[in-house]
mmCIF file of N, CA and C in Angstrom:
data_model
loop_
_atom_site.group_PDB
_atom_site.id
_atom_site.type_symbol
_atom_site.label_atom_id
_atom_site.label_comp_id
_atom_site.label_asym_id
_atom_site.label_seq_id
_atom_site.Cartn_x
_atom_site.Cartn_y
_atom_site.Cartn_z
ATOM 1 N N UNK A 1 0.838 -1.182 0.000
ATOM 2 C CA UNK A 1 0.000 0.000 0.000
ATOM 3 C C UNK A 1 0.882 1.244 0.000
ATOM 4 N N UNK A 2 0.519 2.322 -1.113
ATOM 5 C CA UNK A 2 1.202 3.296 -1.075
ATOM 6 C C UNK A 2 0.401 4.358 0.315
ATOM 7 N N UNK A 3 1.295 5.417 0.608
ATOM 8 C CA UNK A 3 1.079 6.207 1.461
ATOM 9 C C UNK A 3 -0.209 6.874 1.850
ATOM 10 N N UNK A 4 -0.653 7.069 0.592
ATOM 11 C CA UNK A 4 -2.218 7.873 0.366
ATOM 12 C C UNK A 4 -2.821 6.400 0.817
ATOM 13 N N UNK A 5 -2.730 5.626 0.302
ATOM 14 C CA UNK A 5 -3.994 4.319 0.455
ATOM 15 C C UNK A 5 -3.947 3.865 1.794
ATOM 16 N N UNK A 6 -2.859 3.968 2.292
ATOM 17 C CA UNK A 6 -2.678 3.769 3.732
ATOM 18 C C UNK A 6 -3.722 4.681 4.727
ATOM 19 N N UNK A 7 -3.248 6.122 4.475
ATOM 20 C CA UNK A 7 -4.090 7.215 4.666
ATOM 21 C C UNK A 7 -5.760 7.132 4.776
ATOM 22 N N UNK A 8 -6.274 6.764 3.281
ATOM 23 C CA UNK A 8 -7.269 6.341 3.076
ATOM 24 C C UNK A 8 -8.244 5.372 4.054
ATOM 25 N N UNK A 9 -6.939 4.079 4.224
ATOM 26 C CA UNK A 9 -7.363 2.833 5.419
ATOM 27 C C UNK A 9 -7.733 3.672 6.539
ATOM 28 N N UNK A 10 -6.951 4.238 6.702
ATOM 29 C CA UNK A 10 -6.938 4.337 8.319
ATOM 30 C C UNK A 10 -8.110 5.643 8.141
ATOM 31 N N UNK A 11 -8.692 6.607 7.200
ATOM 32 C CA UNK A 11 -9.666 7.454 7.264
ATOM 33 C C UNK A 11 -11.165 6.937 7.305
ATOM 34 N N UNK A 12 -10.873 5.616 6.348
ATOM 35 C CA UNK A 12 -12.101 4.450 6.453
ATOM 36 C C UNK A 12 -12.104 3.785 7.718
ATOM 37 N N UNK A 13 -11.431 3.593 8.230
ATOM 38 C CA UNK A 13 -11.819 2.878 9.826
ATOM 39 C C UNK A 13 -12.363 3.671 10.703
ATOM 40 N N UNK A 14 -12.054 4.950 10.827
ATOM 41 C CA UNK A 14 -11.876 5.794 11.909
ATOM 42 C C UNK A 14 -13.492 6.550 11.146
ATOM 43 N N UNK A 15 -14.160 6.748 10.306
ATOM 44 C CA UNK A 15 -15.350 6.788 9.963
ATOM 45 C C UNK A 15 -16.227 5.540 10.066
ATOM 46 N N UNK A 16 -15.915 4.670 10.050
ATOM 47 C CA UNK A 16 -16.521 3.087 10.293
ATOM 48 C C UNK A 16 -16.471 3.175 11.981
ATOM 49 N N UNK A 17 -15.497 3.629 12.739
ATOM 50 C CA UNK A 17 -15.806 3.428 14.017
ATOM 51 C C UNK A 17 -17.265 4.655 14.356
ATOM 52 N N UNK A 18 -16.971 5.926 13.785
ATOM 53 C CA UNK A 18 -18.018 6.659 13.799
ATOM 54 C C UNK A 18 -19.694 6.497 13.056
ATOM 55 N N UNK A 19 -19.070 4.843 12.637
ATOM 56 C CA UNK A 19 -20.409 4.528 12.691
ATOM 57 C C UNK A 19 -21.290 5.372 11.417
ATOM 58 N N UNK A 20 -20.241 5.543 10.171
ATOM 59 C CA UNK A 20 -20.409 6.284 8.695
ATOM 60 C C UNK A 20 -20.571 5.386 7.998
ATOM 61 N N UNK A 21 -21.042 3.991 7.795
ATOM 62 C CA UNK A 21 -20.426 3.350 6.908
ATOM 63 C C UNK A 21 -20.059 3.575 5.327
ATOM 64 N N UNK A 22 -20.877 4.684 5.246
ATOM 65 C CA UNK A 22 -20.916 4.776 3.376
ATOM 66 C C UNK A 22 -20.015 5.735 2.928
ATOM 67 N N UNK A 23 -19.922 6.690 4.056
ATOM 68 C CA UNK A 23 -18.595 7.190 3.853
ATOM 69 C C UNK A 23 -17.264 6.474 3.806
ATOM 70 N N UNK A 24 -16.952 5.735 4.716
ATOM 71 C CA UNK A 24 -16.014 4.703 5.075
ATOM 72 C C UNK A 24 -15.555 3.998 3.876
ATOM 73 N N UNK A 25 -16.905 3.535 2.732
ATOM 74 C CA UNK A 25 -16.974 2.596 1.611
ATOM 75 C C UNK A 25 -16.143 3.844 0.568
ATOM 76 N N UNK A 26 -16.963 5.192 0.628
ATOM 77 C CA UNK A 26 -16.071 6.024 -0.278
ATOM 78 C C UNK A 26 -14.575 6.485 -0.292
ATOM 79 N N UNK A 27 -14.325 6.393 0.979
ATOM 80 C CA UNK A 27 -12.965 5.963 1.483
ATOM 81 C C UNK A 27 -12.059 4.931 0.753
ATOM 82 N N UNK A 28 -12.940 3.740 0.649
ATOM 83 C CA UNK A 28 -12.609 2.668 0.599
ATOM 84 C C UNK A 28 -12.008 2.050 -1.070
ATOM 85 N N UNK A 29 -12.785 3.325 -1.364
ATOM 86 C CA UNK A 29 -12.522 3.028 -2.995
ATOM 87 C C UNK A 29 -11.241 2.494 -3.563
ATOM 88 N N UNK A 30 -10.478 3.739 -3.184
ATOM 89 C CA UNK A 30 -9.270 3.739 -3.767
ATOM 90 C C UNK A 30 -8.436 2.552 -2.861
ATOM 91 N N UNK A 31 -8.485 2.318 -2.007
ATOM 92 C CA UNK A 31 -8.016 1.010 -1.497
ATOM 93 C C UNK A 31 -8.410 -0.221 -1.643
ATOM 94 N N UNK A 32 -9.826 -0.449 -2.077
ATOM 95 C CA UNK A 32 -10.011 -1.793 -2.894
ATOM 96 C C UNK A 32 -9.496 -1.959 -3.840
ATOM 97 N N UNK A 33 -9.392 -1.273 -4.845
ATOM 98 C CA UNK A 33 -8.680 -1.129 -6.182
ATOM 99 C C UNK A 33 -7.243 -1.014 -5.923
ATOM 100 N N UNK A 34 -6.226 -0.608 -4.996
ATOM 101 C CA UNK A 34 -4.879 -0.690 -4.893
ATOM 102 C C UNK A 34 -4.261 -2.219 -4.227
ATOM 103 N N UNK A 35 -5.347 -2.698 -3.208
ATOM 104 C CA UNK A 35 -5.302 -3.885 -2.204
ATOM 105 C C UNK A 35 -5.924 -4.817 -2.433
ATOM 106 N N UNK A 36 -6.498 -5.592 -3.199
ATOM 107 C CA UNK A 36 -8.279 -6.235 -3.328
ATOM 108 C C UNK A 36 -7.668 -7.399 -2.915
ATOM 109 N N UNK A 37 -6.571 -7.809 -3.192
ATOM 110 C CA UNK A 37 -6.267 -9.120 -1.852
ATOM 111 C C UNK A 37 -5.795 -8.988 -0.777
ATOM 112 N N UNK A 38 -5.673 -8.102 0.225
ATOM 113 C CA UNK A 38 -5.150 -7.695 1.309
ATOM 114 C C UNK A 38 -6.587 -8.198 2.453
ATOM 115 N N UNK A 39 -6.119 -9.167 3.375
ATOM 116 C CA UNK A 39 -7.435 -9.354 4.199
ATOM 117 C C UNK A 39 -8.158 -8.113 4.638
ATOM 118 N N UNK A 40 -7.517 -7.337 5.703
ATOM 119 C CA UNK A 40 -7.838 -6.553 6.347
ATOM 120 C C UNK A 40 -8.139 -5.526 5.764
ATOM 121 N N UNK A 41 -8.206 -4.922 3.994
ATOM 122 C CA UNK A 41 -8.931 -4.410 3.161
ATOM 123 C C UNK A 41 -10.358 -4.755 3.142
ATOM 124 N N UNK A 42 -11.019 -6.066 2.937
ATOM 125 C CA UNK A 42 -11.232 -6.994 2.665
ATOM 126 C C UNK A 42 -12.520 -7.017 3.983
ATOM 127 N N UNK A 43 -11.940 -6.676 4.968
ATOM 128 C CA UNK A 43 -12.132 -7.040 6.118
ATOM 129 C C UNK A 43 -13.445 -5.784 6.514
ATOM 130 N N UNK A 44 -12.686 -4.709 6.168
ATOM 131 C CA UNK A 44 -12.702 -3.456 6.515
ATOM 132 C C UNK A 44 -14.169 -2.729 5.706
ATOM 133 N N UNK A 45 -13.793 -3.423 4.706
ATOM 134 C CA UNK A 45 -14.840 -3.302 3.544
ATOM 135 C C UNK A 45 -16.264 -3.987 3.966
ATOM 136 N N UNK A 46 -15.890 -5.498 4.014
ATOM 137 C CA UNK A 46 -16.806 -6.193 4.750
ATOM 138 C C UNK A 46 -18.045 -5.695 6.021
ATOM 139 N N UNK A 47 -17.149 -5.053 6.635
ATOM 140 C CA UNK A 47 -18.273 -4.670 7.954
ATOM 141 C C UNK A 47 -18.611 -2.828 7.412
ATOM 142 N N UNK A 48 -18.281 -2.389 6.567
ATOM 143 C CA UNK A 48 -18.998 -1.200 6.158
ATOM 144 C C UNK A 48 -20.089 -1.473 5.206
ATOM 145 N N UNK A 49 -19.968 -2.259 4.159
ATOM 146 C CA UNK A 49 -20.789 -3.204 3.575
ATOM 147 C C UNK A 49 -22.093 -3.511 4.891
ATOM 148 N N UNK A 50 -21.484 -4.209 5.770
ATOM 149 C CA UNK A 50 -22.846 -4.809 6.718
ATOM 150 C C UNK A 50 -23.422 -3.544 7.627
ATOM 151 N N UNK A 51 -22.489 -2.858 7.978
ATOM 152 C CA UNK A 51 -23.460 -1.621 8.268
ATOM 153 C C UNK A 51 -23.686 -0.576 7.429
ATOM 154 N N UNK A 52 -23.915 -1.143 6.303
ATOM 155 C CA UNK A 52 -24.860 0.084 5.467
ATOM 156 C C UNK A 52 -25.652 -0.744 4.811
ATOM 157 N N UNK A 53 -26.267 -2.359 5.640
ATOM 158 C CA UNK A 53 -27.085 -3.311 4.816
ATOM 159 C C UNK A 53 -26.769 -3.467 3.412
ATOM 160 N N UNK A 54 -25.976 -3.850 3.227
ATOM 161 C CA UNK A 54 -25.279 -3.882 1.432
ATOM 162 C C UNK A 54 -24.792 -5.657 1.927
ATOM 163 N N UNK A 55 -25.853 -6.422 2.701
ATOM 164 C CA UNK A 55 -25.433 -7.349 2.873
ATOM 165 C C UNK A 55 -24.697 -8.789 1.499
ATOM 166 N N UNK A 56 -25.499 -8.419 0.120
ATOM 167 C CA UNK A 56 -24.696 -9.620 -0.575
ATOM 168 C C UNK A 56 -23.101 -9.012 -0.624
ATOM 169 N N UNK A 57 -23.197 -8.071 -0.773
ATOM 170 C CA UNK A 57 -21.156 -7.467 -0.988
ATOM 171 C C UNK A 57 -20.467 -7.789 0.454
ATOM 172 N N UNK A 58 -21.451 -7.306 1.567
ATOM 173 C CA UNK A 58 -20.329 -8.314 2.822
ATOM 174 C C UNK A 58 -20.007 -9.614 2.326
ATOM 175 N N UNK A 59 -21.053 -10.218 2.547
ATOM 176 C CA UNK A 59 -21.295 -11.678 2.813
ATOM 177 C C UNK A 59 -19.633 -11.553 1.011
ATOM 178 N N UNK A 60 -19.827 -11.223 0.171
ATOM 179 C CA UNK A 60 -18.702 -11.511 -0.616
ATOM 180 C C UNK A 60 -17.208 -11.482 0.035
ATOM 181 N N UNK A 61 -17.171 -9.492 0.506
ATOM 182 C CA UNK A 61 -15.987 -9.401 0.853
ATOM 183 C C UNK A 61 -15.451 -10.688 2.322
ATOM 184 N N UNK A 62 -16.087 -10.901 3.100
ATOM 185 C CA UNK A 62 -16.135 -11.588 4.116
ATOM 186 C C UNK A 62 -15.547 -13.298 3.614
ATOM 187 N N UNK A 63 -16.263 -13.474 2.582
ATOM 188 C CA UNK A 63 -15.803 -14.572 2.003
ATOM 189 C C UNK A 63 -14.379 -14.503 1.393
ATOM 190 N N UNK A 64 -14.154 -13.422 0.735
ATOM 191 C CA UNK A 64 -12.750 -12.957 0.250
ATOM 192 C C UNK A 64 -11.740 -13.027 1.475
ATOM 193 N N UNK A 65 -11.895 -12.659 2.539
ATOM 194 C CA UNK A 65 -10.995 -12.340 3.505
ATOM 195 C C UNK A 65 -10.523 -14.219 3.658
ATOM 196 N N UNK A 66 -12.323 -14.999 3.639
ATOM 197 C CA UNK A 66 -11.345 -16.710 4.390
ATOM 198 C C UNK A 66 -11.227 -16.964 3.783
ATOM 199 N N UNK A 67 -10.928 -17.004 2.128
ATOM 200 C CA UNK A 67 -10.334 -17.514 1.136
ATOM 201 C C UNK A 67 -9.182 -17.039 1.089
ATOM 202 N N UNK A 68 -8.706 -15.893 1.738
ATOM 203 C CA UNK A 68 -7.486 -15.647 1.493
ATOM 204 C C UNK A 68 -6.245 -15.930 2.908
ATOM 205 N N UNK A 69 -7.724 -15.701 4.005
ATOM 206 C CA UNK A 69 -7.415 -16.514 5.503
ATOM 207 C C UNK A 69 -8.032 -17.154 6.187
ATOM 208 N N UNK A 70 -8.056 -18.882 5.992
ATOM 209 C CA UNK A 70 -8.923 -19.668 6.391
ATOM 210 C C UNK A 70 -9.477 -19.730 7.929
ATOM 211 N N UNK A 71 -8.069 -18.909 8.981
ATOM 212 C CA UNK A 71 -8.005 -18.786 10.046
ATOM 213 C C UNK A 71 -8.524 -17.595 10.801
ATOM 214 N N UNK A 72 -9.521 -17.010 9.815
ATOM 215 C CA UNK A 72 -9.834 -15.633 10.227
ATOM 216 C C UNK A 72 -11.299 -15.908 10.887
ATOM 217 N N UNK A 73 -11.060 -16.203 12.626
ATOM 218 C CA UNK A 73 -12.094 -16.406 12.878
ATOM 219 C C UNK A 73 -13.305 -14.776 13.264
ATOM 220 N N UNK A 74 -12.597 -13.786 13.439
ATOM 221 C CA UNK A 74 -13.910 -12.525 13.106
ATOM 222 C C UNK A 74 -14.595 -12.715 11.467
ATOM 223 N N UNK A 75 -13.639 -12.712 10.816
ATOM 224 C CA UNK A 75 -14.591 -12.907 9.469
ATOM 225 C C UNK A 75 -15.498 -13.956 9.383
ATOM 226 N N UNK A 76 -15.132 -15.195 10.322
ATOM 227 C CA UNK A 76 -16.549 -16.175 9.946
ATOM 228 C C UNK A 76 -17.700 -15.808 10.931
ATOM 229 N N UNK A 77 -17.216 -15.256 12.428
ATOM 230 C CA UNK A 77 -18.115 -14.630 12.650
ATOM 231 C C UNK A 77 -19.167 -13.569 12.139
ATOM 232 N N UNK A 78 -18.372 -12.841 11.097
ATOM 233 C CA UNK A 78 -18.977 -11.902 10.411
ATOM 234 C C UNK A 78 -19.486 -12.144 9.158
ATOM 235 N N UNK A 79 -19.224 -13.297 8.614
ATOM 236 C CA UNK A 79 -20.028 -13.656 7.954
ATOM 237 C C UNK A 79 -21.395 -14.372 8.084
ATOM 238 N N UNK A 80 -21.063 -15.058 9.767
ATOM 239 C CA UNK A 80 -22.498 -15.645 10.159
ATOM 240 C C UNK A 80 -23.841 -14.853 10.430
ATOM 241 N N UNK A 81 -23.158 -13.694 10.972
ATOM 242 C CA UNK A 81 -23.905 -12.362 11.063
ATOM 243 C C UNK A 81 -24.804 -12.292 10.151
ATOM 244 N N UNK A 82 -23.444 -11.825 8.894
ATOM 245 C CA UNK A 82 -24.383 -11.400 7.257
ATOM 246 C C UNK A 82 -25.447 -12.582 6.914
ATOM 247 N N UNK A 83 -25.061 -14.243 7.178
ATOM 248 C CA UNK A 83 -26.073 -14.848 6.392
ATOM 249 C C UNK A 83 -27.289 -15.014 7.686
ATOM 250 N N UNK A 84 -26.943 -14.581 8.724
ATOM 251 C CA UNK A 84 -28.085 -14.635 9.970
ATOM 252 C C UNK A 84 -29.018 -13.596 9.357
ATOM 253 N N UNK A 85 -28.600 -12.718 8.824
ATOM 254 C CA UNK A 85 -29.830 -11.214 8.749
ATOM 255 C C UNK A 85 -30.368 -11.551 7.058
ATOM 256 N N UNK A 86 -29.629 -12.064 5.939
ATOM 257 C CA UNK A 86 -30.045 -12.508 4.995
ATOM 258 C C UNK A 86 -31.001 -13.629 5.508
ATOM 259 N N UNK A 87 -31.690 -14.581 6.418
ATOM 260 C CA UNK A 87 -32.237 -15.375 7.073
ATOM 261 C C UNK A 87 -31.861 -16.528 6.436
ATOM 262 N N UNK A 88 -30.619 -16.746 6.073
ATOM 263 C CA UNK A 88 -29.879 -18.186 5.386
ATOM 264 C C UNK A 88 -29.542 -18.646 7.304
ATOM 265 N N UNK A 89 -30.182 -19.089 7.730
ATOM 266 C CA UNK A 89 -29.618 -19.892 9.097
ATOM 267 C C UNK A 89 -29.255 -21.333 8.899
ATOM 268 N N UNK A 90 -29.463 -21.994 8.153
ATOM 269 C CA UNK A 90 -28.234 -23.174 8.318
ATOM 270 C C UNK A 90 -27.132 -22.684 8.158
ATOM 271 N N UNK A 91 -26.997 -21.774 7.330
ATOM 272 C CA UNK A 91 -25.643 -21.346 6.673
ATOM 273 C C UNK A 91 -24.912 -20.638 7.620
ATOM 274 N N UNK A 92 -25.742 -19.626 8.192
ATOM 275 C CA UNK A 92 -25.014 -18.874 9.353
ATOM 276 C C UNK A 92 -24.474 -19.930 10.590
ATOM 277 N N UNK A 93 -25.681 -20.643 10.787
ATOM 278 C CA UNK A 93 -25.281 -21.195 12.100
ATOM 279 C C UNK A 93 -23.739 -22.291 12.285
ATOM 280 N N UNK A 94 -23.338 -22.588 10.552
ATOM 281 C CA UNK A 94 -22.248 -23.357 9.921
ATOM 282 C C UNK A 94 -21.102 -22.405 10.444
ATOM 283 N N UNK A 95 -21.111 -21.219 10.160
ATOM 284 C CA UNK A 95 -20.167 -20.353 10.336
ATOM 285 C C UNK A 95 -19.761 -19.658 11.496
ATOM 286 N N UNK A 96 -21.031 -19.524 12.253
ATOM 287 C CA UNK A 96 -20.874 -19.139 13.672
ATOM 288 C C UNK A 96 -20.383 -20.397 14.536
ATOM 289 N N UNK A 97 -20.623 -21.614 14.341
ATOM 290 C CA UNK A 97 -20.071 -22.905 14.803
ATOM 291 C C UNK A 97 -18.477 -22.419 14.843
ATOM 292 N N UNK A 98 -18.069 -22.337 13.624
ATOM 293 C CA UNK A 98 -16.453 -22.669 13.359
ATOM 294 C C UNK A 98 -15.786 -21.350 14.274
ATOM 295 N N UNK A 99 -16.496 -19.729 14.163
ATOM 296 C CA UNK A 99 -15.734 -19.013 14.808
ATOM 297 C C UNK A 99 -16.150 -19.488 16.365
ATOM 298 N N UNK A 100 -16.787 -19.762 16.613
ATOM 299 C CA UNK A 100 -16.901 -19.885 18.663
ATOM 300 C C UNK A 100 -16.053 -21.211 18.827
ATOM 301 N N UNK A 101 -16.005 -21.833 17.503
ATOM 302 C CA UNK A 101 -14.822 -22.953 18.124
ATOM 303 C C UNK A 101 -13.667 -22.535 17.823
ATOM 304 N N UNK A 102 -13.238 -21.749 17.272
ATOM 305 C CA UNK A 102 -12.136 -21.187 17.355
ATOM 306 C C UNK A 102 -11.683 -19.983 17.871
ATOM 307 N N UNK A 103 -12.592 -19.000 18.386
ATOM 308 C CA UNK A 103 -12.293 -17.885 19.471
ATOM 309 C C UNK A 103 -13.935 -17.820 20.332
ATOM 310 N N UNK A 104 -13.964 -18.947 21.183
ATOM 311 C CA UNK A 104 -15.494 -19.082 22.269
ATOM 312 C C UNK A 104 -15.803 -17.490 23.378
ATOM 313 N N UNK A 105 -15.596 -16.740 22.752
ATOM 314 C CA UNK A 105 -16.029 -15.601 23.655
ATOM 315 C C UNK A 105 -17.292 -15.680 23.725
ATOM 316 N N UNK A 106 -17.954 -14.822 24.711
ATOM 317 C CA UNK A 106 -19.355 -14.793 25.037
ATOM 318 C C UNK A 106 -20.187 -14.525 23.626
ATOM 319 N N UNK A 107 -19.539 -12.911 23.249
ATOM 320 C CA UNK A 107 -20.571 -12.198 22.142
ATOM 321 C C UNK A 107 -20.610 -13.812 20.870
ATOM 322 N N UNK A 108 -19.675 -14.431 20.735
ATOM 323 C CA UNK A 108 -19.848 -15.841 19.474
ATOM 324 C C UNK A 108 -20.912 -16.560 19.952
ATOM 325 N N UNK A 109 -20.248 -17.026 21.090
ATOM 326 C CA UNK A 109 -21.294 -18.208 21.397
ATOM 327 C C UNK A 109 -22.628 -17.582 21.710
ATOM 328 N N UNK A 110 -23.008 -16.508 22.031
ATOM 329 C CA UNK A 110 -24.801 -15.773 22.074
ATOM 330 C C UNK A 110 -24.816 -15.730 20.690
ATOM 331 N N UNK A 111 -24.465 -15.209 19.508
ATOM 332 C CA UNK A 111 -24.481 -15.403 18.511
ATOM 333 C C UNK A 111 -24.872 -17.311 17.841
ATOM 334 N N UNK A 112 -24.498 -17.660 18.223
ATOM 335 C CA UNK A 112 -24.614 -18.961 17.748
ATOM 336 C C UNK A 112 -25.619 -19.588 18.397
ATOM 337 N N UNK A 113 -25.916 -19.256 19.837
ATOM 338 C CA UNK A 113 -27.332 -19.669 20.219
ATOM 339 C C UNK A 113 -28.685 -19.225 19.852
ATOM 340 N N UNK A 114 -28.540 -18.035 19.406
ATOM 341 C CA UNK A 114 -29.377 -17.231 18.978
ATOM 342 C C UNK A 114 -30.094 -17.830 17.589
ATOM 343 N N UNK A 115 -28.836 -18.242 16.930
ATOM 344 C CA UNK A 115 -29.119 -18.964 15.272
ATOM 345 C C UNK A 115 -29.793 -20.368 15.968
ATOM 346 N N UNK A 116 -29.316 -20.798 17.099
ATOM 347 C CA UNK A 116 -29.438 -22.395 17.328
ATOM 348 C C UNK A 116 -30.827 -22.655 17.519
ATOM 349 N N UNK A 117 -31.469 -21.081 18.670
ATOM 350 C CA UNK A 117 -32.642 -21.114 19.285
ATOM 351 C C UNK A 117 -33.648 -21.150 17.704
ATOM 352 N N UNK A 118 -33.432 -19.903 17.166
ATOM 353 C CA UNK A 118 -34.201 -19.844 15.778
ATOM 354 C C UNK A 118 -34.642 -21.056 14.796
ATOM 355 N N UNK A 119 -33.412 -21.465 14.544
ATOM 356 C CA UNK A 119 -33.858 -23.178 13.828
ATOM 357 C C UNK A 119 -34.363 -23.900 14.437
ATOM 358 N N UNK A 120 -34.160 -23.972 16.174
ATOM 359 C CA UNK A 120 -35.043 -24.868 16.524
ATOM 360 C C UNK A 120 -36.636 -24.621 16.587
ATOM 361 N N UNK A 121 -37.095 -23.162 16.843
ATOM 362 C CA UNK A 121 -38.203 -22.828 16.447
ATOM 363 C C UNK A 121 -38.777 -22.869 15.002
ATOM 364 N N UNK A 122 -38.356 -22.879 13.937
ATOM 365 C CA UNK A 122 -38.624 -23.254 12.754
ATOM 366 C C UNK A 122 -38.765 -24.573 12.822
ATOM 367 N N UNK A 123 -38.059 -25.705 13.376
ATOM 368 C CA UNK A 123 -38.349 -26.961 13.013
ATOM 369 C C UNK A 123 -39.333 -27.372 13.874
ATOM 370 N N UNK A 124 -39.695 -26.741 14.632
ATOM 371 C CA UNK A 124 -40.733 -27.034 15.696
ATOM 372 C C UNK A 124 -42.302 -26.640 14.752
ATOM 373 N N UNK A 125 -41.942 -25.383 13.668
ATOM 374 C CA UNK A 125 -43.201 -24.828 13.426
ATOM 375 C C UNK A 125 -44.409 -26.053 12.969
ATOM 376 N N UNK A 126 -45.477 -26.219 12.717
ATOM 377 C CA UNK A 126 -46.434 -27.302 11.886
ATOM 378 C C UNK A 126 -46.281 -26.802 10.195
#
């Protein structure tokens, strides 16, 4: 990453923490296009994407990040997220599985019960 794109990163986060996301994404421009395999591009993109409901482009970038890091357990969390609110719950609950088994903090595992409780009420429905 050249200097400006660096710049850029760090102007997109620091609007993403303020909770801008679409600004953050316009930010983001010029660093998808300089980085587009860089996880934490990738990453960054991903959760501005999910908070500005632009959920199929998370659910992409998110996928981009564990294809490029299989070990990235926030991204599968964050992808379980994206396919939890798309209401794909097998799918989410697949993904929220793998991150609470691989970083079991509270906020995962409520996350994953949450998907667990839901399907079980669906399979319960008549």
């Amino acid at each position: 990453m050249t200097d400006s794109t660096f710049e850029a990163f760090r102007r997109a986060e620091a609007l993403l923490a303020e909770r801008r996301p679409l600004e953050a994404l316009r930010e983001l421009r010029v660093v998808l296009e300089a980085a587009p395999d860089q996880p934490n591009v990738q990453l960054l993109a991903g959760r501005a994407y999910l908070g500005s409901a632009q959920l199929k482009r998370a659910e992409e970038a998110f996928r981009k990040v564990l294809e490029l890091d299989p070990s990235d357990y926030y991204a599968r969390f964050a992808l379980g997220r994206t396919l939890q609110r798309q209401s794909r719950l097998p799918e989410a609950l697949a993904q929220l599985r793998m991150a609470a088994a691989m970083n079991p903090t509270p906020e995962y595992q409520e996350a994953l019960g949450e998907v667990s409780a839901r399907l079980a009420v669906e399979r319960d429905r008549p």
